Structure formats: C-alpha cells, structure tokens
mmCIF file of C-alpha atoms in Angstrom:
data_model
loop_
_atom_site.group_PDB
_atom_site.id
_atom_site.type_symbol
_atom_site.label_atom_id
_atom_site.label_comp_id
_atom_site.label_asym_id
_atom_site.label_seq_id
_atom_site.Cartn_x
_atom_site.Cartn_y
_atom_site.Cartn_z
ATOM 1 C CA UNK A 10 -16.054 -10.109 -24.975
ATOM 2 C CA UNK A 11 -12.683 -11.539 -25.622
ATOM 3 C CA UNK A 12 -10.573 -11.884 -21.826
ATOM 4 C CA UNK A 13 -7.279 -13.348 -21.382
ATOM 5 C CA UNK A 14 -6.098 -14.538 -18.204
ATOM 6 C CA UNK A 15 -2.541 -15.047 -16.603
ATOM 7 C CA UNK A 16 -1.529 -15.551 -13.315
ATOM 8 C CA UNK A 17 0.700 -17.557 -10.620
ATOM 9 C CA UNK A 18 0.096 -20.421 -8.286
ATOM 10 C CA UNK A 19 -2.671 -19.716 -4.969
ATOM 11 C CA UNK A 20 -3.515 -20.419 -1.804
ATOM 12 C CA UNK A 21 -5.472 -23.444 -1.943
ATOM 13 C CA UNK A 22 -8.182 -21.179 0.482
ATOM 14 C CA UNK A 23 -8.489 -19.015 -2.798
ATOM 15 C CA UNK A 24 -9.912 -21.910 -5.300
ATOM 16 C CA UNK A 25 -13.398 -21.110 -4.868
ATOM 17 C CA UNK A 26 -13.007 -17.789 -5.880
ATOM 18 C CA UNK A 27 -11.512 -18.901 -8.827
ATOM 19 C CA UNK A 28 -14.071 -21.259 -9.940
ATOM 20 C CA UNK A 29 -16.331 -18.724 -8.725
ATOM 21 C CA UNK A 30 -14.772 -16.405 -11.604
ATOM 22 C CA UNK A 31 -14.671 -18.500 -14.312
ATOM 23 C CA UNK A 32 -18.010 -19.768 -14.075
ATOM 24 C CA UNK A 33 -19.057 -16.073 -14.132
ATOM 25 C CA UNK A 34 -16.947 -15.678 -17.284
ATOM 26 C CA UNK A 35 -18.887 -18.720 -18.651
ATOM 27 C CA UNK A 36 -21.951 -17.524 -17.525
ATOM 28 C CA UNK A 37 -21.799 -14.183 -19.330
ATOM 29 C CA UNK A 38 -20.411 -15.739 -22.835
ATOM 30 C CA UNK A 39 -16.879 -14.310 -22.423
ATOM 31 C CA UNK A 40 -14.333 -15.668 -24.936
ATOM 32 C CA UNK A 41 -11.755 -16.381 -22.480
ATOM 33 C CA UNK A 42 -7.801 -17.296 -23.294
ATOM 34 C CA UNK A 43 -5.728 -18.725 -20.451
ATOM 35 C CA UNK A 44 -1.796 -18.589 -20.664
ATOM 36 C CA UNK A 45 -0.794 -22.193 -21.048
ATOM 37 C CA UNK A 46 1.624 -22.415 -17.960
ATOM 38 C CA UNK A 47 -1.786 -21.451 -15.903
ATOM 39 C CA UNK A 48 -3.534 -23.291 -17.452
ATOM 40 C CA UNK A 49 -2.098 -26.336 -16.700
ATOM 41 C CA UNK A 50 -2.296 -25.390 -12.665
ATOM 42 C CA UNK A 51 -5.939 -24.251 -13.064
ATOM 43 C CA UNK A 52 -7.191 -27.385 -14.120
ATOM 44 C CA UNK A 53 -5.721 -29.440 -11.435
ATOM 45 C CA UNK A 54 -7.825 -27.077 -9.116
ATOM 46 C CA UNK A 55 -10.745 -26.024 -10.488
ATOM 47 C CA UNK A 56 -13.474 -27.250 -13.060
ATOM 48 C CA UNK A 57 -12.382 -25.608 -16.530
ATOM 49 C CA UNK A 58 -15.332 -25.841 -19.138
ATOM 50 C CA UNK A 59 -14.588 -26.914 -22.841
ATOM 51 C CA UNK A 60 -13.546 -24.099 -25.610
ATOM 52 C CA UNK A 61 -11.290 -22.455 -23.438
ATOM 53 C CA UNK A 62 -8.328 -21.895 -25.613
ATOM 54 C CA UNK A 63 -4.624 -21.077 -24.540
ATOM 55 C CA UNK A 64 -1.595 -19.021 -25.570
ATOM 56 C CA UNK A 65 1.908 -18.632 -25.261
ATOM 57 C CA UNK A 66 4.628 -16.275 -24.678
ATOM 58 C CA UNK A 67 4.794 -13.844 -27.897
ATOM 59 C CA UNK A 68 1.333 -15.140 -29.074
ATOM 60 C CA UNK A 69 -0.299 -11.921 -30.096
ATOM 61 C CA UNK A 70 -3.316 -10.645 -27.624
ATOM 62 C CA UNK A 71 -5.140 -8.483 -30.066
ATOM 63 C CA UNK A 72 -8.859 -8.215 -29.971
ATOM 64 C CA UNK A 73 -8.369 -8.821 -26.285
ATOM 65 C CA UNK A 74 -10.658 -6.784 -24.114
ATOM 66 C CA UNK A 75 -9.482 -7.092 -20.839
ATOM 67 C CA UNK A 76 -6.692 -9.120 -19.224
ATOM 68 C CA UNK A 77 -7.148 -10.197 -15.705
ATOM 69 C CA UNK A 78 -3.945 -10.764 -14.148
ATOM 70 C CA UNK A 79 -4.259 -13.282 -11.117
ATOM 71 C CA UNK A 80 -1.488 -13.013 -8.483
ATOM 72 C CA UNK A 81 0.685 -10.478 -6.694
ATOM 73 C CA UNK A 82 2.362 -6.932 -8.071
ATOM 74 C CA UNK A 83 5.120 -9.287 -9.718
ATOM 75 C CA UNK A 84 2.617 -10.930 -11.625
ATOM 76 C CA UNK A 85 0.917 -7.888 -12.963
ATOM 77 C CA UNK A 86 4.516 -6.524 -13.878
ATOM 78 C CA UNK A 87 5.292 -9.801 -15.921
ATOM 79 C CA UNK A 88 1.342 -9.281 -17.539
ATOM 80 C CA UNK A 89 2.513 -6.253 -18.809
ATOM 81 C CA UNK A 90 4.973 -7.190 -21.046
ATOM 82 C CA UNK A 91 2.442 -9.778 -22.668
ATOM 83 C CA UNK A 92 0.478 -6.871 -23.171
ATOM 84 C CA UNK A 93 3.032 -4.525 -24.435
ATOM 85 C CA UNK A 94 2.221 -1.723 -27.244
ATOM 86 C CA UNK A 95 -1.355 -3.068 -27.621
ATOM 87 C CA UNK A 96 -2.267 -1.251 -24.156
ATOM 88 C CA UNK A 97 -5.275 -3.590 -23.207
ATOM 89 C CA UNK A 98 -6.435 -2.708 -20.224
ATOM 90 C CA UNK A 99 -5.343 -4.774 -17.344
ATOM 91 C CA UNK A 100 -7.225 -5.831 -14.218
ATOM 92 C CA UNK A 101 -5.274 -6.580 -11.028
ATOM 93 C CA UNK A 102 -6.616 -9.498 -8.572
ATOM 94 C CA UNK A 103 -4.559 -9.986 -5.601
ATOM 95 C CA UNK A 104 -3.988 -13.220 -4.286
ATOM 96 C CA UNK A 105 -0.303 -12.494 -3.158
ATOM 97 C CA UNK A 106 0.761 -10.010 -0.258
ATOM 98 C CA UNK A 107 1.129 -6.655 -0.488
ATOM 99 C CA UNK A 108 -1.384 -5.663 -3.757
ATOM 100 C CA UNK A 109 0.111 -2.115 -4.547
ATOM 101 C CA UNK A 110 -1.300 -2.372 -8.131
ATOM 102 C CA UNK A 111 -3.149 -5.911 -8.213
ATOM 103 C CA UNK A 112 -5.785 -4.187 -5.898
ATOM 104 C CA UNK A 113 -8.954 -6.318 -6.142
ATOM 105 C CA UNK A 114 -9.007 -9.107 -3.421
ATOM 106 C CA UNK A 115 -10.472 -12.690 -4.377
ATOM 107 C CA UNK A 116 -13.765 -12.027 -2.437
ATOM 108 C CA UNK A 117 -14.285 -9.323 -4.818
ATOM 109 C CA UNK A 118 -13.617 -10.788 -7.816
ATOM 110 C CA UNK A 119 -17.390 -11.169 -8.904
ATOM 111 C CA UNK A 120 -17.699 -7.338 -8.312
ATOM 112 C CA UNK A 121 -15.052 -6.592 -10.398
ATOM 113 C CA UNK A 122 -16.071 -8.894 -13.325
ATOM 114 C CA UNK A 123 -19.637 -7.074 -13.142
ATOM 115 C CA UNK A 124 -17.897 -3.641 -13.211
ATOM 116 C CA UNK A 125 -15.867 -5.163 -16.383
ATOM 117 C CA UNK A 126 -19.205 -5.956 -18.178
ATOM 118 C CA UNK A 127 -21.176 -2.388 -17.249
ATOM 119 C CA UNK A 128 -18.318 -0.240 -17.966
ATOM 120 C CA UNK A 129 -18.028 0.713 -14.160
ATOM 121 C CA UNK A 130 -14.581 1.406 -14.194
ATOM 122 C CA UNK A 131 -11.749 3.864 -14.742
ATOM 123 C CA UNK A 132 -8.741 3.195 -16.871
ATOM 124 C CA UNK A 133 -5.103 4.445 -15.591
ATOM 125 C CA UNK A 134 -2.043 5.127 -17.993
ATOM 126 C CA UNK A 135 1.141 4.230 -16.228
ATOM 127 C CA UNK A 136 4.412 5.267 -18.096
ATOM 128 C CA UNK A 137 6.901 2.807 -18.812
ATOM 129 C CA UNK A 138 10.522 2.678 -18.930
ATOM 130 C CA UNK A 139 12.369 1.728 -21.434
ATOM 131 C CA UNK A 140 15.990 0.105 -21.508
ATOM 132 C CA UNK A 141 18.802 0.211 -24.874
ATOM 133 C CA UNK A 142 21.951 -1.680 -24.622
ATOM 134 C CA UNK A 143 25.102 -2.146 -26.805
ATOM 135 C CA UNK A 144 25.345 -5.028 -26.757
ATOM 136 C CA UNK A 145 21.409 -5.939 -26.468
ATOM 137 C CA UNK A 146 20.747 -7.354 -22.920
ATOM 138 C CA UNK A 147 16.598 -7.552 -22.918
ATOM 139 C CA UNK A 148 15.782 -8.510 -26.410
ATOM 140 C CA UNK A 149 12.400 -7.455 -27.361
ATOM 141 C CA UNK A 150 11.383 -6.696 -24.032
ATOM 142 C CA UNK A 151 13.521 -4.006 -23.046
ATOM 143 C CA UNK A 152 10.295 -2.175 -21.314
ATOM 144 C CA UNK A 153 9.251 -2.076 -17.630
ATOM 145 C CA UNK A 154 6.383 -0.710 -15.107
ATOM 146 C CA UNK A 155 8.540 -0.596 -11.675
ATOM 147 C CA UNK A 156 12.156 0.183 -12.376
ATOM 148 C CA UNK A 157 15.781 0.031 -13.859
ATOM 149 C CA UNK A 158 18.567 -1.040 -11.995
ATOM 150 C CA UNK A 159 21.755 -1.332 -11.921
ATOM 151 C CA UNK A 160 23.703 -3.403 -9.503
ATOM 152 C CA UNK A 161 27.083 -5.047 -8.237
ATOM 153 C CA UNK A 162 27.306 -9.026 -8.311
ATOM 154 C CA UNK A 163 26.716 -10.373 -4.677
ATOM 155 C CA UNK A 164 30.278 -11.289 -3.695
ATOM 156 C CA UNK A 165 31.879 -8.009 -5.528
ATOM 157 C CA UNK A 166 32.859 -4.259 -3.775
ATOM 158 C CA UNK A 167 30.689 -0.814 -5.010
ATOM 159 C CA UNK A 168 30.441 -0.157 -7.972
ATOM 160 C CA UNK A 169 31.371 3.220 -9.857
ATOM 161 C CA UNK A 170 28.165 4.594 -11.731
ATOM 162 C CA UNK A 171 28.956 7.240 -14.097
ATOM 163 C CA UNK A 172 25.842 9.034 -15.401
ATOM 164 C CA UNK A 173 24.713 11.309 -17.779
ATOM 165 C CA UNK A 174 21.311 13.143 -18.635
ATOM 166 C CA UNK A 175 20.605 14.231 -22.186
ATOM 167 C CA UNK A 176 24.554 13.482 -22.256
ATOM 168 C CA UNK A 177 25.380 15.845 -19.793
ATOM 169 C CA UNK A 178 27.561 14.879 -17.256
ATOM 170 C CA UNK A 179 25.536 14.465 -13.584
ATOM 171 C CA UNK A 180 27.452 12.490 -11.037
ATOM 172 C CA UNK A 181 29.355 9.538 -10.874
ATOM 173 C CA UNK A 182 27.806 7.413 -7.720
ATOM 174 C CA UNK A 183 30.257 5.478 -5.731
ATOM 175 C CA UNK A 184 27.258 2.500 -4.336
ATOM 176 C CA UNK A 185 26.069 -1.166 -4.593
ATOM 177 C CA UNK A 186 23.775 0.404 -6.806
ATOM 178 C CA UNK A 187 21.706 2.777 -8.968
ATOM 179 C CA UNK A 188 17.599 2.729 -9.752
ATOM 180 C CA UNK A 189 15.710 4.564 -12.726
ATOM 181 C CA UNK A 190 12.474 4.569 -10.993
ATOM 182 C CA UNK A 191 9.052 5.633 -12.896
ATOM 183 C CA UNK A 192 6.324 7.117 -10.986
ATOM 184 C CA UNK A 193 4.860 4.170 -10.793
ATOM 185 C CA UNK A 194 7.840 2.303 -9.219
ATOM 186 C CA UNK A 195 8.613 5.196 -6.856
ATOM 187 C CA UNK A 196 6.031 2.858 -4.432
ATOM 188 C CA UNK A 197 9.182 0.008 -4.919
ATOM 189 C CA UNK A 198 12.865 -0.361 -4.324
ATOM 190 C CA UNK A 199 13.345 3.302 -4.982
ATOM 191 C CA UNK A 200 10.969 3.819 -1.653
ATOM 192 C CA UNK A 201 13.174 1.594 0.689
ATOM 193 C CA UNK A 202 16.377 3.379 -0.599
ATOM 194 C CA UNK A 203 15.140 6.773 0.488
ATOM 195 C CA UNK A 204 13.216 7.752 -2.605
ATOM 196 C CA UNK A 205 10.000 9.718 -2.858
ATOM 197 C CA UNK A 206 6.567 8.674 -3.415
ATOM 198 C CA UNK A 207 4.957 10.248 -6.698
ATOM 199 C CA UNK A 208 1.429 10.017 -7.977
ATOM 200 C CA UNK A 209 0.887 7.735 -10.810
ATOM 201 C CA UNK A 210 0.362 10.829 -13.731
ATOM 202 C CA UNK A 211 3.776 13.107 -12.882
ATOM 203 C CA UNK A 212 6.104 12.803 -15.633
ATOM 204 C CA UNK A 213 9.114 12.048 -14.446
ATOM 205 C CA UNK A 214 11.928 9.354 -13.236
ATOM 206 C CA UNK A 215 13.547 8.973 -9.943
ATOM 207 C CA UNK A 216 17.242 8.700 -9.601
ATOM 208 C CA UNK A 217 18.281 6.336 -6.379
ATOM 209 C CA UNK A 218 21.245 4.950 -5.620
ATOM 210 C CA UNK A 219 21.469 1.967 -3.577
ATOM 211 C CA UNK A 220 23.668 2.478 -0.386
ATOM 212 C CA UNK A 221 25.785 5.454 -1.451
ATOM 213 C CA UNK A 222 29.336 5.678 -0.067
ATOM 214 C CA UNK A 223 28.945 9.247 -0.108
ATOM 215 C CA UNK A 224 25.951 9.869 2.308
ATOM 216 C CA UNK A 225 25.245 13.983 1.021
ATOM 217 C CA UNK A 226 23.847 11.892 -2.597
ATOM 218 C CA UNK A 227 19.956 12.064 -2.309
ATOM 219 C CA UNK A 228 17.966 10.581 -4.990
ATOM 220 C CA UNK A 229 16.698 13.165 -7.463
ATOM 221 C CA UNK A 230 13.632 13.474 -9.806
ATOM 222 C CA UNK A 231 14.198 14.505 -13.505
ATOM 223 C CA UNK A 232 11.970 14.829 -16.324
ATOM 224 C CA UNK A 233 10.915 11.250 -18.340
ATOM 225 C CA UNK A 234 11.582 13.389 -21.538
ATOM 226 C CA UNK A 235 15.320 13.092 -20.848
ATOM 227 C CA UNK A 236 17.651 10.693 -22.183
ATOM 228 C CA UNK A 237 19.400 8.822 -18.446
ATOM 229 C CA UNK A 238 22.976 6.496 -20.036
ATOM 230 C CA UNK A 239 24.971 5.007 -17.688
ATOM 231 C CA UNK A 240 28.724 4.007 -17.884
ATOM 232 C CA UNK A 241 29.810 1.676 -15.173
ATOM 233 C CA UNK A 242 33.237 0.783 -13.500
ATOM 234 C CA UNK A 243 33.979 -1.401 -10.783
ATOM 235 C CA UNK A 244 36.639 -4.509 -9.825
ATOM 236 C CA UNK A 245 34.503 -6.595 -11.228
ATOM 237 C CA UNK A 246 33.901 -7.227 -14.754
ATOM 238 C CA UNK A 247 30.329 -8.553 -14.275
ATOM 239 C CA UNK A 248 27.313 -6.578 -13.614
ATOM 240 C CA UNK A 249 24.054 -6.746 -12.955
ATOM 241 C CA UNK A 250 21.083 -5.337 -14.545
ATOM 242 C CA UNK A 251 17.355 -5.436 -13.740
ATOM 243 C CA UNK A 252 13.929 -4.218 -15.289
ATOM 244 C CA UNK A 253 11.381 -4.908 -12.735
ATOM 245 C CA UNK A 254 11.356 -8.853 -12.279
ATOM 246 C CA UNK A 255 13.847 -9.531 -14.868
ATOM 247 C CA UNK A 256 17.989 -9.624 -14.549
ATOM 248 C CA UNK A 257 20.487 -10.740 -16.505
ATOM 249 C CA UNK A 258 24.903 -10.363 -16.073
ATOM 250 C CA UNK A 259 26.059 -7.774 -18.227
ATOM 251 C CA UNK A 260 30.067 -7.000 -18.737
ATOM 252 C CA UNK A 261 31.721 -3.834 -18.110
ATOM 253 C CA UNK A 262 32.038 -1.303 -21.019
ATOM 254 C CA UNK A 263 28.413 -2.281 -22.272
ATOM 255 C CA UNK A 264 26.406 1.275 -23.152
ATOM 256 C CA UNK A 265 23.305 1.992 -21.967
ATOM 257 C CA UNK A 266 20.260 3.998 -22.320
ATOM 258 C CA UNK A 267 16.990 4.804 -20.670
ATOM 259 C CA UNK A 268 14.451 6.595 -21.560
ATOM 260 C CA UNK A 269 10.218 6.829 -21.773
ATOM 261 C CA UNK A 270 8.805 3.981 -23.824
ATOM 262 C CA UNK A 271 6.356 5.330 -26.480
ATOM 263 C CA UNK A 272 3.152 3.198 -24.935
ATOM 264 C CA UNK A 273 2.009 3.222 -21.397
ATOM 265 C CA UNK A 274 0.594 -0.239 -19.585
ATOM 266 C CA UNK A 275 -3.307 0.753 -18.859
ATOM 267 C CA UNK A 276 -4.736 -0.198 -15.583
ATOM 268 C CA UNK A 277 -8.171 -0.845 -14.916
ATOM 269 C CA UNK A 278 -9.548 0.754 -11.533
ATOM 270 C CA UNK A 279 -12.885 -0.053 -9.989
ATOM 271 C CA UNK A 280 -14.508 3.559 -8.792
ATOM 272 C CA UNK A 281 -13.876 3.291 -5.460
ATOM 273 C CA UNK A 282 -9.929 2.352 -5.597
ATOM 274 C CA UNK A 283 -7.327 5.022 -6.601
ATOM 275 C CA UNK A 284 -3.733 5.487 -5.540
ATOM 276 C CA UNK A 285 -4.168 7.390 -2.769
ATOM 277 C CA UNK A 286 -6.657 5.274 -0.994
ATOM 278 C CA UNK A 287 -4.415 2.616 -1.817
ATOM 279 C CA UNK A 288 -1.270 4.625 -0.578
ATOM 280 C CA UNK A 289 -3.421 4.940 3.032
ATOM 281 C CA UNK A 290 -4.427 1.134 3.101
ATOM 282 C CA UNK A 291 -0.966 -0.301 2.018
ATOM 283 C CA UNK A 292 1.315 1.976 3.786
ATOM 284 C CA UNK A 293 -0.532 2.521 6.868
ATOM 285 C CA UNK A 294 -1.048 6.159 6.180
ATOM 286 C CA UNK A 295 -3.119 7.670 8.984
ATOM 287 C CA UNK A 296 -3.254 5.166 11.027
ATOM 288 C CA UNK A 297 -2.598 6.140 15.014
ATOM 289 C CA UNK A 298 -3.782 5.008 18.306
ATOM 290 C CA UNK A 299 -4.967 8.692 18.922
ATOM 291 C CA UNK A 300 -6.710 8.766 15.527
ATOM 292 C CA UNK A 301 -7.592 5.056 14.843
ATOM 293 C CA UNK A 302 -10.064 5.546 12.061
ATOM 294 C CA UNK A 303 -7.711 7.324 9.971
ATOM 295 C CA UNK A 304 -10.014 10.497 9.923
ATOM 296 C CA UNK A 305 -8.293 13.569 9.437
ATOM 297 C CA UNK A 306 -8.284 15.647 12.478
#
C-alpha cells in the first residue's frame, strides 16, 4: 500500500507517537512517501528507516492510497491541494489545537493506521471552491476546502463589495470584508462573523460579510450551482484576497469568479467520528452544569 505523508512541526511530547507510526507503516510493508520539507524535520526527531522516498510540491501523488496529513486543520487544508483532482483519500491526525477536520489524536494514531489496513473506515466528499481571476491571482491552485475571501488592506477604510449571482445583481456590501464559505468552511471565519453551521453534504455556499456597515445585512446561503463574481471598490487600490491559508494583493478592477470546483477533497473517517459528534466535542455542544454528560434530557 502506497501512503504519503505531509505535515508541520510538533510538540516534542508527540515524537513517540510518531515513531510509533512509522514503525507501524514499516512493519506492515507500506510504501511510504514523505514531503521533503517534513522530511527533513522528521529525521532530526525520530528514527526514519532506509527506502523511504520523498516528493515535492507539484510531484504527482498517483497510485497513492492514503495520505496522512500530520498537524492542525491548516495543515489538512494545505494537504488538499497536493491532493487536488486525484481525490485520494485523506486522513487527519491532530497534533495542533482545535482538530475540526484533522480529528484523530496522536494516541490514536495506531488505531487509525489498523482501520486504514482493514478497510474500517468511511470516506467523506467535501465540496470545494473554486476561484477565477482576470488577471490570474492563484495560478494552478485556484481551489479551496474552507473559504473565499475578500478583504481590505490593514491600514485602509471598508471596502465596497459589489456582487452578483449567476450575474444578477444581489447587493453591494459596504464592510472590511466578504466570505464565500462552503459547507465545509461554514465551521470557520464564516462562523465567527455570524454565519451558520451546515452539515458537510448540503450543497450550497455561505455569503458573510465581515463587519457590515449596514447592520440589517445577514449572511445568506445560495446554491453551489451558481456562479458568485465580485466587483470591488474602495480608497484603496490594493486588495486582499484569500482561499483558505493562502493570500495574495490584488488591484482594483480585477474580475472575479467563484464557483463549485468539479472534484471534491475525500476525507477519511474512522466509524466512530462524524461531524456531529465532532460539532458536540469541539464546540461544546451540550455541555451544562445541569446536564454535565451531555445527555439529552
């Protein structure tokens, strides 16, 4: 079985999980590939047998199996776009904070590997969204899990957001801000700016803006089938834009597009996680001092 893993930096309390996990991997003749930045931090922590071979950014990862991605929910966003249209399934391992979608803890990591191996598992389609620009701003990664934004510079006033589904004319939002949120990223920024939660298989986007000047502008859910473009005003010329972890300065007058990208990012979920077990655990749902086992009464 062919595994690729990525992943950030760890606690140092956290290393004997990890050679824990890759001398299961060994153990069970996995072909394992290791992205070369992690590589190089893995094997000034733990004991990496020979054979192991690396890859790069834009090195293709087909034939892999499964992709573990070792870190928080920002490194399982930046794992999907090595992953891209080849959906391979991806496996989540926390060793960050929160864990929204990188669910399995370290302790559990030989669990999950088992589960991997005896096909005890679930796999999860998350849409994605996907960003056009004129000019081009993300290149060939112009996809995301969480979220499109767009934003005003630090230092500038609101920005005028002019917007437009299926190229009819919706609203213009006077705010620091608007997000394009997927159901998947309705659990993200959208949430903290007043948005809704959704369940991982509705098909549509969320609508947010960030601190309207008009308070009476709620954010609204539309179908992913539509077709959101923005137009954008504001006293400054520069812009910024975001798709989940990644930004870049954009100038006024530049077009732009979103829509649903054609592939989805495939999760892998161990039988006894789902979202709403995870919405209870990471969101505190049910938890009271009247009712502090969380069972409905």
């Amino acid at each position: 079985m062919k595994i690729a893993i990525l992943g950030k930096p760890f606690d140092e309390n956290q290393t004997a999980f990890m050679q824990e996990m890759m001398d299961d991997l060994i153990h069970r003749q996995a072909e394992v590939r290791i992205l070369d930045t992690f590589h190089e931090y893995l094997s000034q922590h733990i004991q990496l047998p020979e054979g192991i071979t690396t890859f790069h950014r834009g090195d293709s990862l087909a034939g892999t199996r499964f992709v573990l991605s070792i870190g928080g929910d920002g490194t399982l966003l930046d794992t999907v776009t090595y992953v891209g249209a080849l959906q391979i399934p991806i496996l989540g391992i926390n060793t960050g904070r929160l864990g929204f979608l990188a669910t399995i803890s370290p302790d559990k990591i030989t669990q999950a590997i088992d589960a991997l191996f005896k096909g005890h598992f679930v796999l999860e389609d998350r849409s994605l969204i996907r960003v056009d620009t004129d000019p081009d701003t993300f290149g060939d990664i112009n996809f995301g899990l969480n979220e499109f934004s767009i934003l005003k510079r630090d230092t500038s006033s609101m920005i005028v957001v002019h917007t437009y589904i299926d190229g009819e004319y919706l609203n213009s939002y006077w705010a620091d801000g608007l997000i394009v949120a997927t159901p998947t990223g309705s659990t993200g920024y959208s949430l903290s700016c007043g948005g809704p939660v959704m369940l991982p298989q509705t098909n549509n986007f969320i609508i947010a803006p960030v601190c309207p000047h008009n308070l009476n502008v709620r954010p609204l859910i539309v179908s992913d089938r539509s077709v959101i473009s923005f137009e954008i005003e504001g006293r400054s010329n520069n812009f910024l834009l975001s798709l989940d972890s990644r930004s870049k300065t954009v100038e006024a007058g530049i077009q732009i597009a979103v829509r649903r990208e054609n592939f989805n990012a495939r999760l892998v979920k161990l039988n006894h996680v789902n979202f709403l077990s995870t919405l209870r655990s990471k969101l505190n749902w049910g938890l009271d001092r009247r009712n502090p086992a969380g069972i409905p009464v």
